Short mmCIF file of N, CA and C in Angstrom, two decimals:
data_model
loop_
_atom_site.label_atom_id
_atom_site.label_comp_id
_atom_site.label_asym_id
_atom_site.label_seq_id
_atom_site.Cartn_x
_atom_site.Cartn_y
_atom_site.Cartn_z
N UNK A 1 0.85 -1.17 0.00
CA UNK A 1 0.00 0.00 0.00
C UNK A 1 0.90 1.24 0.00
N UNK A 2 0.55 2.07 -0.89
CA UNK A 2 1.61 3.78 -0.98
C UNK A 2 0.69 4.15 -0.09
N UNK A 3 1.87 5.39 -0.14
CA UNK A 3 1.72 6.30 1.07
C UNK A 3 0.45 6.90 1.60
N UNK A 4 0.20 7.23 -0.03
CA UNK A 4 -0.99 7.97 -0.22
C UNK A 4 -2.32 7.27 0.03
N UNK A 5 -2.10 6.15 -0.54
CA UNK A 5 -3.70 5.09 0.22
C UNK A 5 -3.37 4.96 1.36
N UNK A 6 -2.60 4.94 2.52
CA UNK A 6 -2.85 4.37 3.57
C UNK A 6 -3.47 5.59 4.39
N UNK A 7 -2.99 6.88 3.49
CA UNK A 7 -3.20 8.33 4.34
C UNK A 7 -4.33 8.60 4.21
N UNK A 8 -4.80 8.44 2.85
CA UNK A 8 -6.37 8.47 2.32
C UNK A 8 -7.33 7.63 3.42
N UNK A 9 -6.83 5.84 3.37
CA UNK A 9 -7.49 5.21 4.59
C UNK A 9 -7.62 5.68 5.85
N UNK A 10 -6.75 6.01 6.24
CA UNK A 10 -6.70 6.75 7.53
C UNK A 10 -7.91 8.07 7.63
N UNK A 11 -8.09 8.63 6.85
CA UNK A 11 -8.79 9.71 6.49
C UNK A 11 -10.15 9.77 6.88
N UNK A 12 -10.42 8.50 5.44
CA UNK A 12 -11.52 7.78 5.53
C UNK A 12 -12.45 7.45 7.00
N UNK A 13 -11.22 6.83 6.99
CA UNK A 13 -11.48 5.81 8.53
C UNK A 13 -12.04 7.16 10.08
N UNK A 14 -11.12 8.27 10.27
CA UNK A 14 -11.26 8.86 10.64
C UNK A 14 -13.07 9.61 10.34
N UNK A 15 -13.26 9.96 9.32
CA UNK A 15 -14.29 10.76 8.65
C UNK A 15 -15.41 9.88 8.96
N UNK A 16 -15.36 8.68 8.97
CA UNK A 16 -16.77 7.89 9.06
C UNK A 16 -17.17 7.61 10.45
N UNK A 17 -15.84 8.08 11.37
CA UNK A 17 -15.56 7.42 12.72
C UNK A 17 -16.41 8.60 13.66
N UNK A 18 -16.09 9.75 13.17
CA UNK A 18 -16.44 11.27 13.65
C UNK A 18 -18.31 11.38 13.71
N UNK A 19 -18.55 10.67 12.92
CA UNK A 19 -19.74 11.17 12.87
C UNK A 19 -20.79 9.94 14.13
N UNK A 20 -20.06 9.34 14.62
CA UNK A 20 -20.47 8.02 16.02
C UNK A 20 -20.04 8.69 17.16
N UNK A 21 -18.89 9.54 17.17
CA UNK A 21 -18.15 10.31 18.03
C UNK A 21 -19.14 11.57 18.66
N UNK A 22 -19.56 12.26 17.60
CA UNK A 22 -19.86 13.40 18.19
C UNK A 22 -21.42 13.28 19.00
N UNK A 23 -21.68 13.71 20.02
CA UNK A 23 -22.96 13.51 20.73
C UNK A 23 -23.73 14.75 20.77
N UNK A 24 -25.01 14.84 20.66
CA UNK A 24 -25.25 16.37 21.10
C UNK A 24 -26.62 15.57 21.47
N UNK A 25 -27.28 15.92 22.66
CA UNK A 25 -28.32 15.96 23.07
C UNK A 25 -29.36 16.99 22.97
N UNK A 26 -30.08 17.28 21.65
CA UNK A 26 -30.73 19.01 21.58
C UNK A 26 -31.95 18.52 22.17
N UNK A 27 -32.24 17.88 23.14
CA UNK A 27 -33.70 18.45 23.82
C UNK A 27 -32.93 19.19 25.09
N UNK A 28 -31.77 19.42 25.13
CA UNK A 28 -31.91 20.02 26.40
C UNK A 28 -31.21 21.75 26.32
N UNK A 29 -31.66 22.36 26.71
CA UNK A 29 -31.90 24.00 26.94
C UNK A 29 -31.49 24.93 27.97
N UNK A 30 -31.07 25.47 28.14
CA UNK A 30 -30.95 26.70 29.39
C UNK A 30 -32.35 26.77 29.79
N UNK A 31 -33.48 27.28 29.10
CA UNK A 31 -34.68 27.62 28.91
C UNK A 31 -35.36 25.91 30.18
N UNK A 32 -34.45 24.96 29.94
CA UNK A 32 -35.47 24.20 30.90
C UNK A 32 -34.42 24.21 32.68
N UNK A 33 -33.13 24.77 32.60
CA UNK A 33 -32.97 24.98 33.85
C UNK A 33 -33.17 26.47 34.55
N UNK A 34 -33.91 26.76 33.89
CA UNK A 34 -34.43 28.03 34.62
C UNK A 34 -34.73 27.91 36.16
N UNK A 35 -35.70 27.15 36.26
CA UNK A 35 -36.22 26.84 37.69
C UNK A 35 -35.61 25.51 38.60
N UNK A 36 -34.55 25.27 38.11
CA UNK A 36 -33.60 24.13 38.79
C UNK A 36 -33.30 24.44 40.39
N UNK A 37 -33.27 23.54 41.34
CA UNK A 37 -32.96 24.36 42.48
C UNK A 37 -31.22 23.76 42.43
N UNK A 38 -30.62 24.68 43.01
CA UNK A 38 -29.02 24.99 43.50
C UNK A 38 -28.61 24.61 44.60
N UNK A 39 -27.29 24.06 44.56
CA UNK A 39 -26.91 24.74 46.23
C UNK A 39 -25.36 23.92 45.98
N UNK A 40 -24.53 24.94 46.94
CA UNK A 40 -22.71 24.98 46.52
C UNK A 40 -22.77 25.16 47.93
N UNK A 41 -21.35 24.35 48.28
CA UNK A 41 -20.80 24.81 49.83
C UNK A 41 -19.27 24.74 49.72
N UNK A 42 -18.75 25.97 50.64
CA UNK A 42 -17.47 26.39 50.03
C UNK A 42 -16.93 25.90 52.09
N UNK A 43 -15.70 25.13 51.84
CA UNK A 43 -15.31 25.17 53.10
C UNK A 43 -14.20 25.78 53.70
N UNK A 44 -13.34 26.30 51.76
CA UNK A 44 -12.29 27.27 52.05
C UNK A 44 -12.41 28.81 51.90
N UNK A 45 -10.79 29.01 52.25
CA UNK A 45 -11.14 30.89 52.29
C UNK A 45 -11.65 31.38 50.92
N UNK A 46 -12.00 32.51 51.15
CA UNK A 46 -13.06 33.42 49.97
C UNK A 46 -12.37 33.22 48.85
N UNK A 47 -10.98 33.65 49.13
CA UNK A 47 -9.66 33.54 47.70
C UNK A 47 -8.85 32.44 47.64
N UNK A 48 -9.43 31.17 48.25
CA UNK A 48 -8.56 30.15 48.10
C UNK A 48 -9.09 28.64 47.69
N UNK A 49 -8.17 27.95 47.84
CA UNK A 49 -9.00 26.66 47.42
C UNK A 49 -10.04 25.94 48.35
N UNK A 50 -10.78 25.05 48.34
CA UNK A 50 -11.75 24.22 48.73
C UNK A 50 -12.95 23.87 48.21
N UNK A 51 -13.88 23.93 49.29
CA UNK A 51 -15.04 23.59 48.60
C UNK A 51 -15.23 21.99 48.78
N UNK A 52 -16.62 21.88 48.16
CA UNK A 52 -16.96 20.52 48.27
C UNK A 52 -16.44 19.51 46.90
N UNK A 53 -15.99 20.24 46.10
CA UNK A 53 -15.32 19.33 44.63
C UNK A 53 -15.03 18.29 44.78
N UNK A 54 -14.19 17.94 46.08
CA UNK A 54 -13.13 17.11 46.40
C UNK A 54 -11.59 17.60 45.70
N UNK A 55 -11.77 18.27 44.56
CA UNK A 55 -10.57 18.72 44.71
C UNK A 55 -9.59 19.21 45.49
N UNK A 56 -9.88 19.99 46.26
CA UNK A 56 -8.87 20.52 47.21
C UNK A 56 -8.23 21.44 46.99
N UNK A 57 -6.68 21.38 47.28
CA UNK A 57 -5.95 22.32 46.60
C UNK A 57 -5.14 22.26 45.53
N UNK A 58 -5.35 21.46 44.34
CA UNK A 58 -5.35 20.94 43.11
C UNK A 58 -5.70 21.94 42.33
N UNK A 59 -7.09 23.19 42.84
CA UNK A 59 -7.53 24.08 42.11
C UNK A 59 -6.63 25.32 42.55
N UNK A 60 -5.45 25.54 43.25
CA UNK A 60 -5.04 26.46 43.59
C UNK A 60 -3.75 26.54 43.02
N UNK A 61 -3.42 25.48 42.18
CA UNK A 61 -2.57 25.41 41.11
C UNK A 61 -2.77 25.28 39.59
N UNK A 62 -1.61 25.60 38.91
CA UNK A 62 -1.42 25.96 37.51
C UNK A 62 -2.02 24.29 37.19
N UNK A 63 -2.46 24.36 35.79
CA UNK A 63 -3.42 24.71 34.96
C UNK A 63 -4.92 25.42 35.30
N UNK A 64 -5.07 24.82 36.81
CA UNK A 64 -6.73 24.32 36.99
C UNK A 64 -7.24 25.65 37.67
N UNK A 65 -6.01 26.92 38.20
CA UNK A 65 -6.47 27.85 38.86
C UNK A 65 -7.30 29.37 38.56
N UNK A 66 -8.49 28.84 38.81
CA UNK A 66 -9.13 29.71 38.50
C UNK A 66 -9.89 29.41 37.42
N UNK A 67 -9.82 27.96 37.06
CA UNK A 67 -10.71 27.94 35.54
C UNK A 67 -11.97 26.33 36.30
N UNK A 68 -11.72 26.24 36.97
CA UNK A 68 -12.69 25.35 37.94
C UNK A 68 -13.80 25.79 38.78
N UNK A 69 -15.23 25.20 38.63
CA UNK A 69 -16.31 25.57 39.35
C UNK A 69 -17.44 24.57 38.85
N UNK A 70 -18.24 24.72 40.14
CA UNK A 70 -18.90 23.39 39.79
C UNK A 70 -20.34 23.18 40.68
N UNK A 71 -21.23 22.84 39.56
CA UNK A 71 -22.40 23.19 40.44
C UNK A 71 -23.45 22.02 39.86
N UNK A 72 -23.85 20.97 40.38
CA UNK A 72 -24.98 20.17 40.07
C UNK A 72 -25.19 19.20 41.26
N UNK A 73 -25.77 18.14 41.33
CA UNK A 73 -26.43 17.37 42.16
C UNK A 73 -25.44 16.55 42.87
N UNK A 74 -24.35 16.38 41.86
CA UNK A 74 -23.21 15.33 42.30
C UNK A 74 -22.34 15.89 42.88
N UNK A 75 -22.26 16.75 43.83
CA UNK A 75 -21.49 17.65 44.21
C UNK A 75 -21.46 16.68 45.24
N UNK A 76 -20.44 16.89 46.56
CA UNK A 76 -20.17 15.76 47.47
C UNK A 76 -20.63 16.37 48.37
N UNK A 77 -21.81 15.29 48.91
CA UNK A 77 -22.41 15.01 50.29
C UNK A 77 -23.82 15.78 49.70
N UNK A 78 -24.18 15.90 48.62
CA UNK A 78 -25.34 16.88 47.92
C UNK A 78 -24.89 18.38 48.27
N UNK A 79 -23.89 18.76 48.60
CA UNK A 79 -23.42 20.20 48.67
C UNK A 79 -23.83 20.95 49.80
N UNK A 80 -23.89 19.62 50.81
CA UNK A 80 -23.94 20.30 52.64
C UNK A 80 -22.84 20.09 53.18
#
C-alpha cells in the first residue's frame, strides 16, 4: 500500500468514525434549567482553594487555577 492510500485510509477511517463520536443531546436547553434548584458549599477561604469538589488544593494550582467551578447534584455530600 503507498503512502498515499494508507493516508487516504486513515482519512476515511477517521471521517466515518467522527460522525459516532460526536454527541449532542438538543432536547436540552438553558430555557429548561431556569427553575432548577441549587446549592454549593465552600469550606475554604473566599480567595482560596476548597469547597466541596473534592478537589482541594489541586484548584489552587497551575493549569486548573481559576478555571474550575462546579455546580450540580453530584457535588459531594449533595453540597452540605
Amino acid at each position: 500500500m503507498t503512502s498515499f492510500h494508507r493516508c487516504f485510509a486513515l482519512l476515511a477511517l477517521f471521517a466515518a468514525s467522527f460522525k459516532f463520536c460526536y454527541c449532542q443531546n438538543e432536547t436540552i436547553n438553558a430555557a429548561g434549567w431556569a427553575d432548577a434548584d441549587a446549592g454549593a458549599t465552600w469550606y475554604g477561604e473566599p480567595e482560596g482553594a476548597g469547597g466541596a469538589c473534592g478537589y482541594g488544593v489541586a484548584v489552587a494550582n497551575p493549569p486548573l487555577y481559576a478555571m474550575v467551578s462546579a455546580g450540580s447534584p453530584s457535588l459531594f455530600n449533595n453540597g452540605k
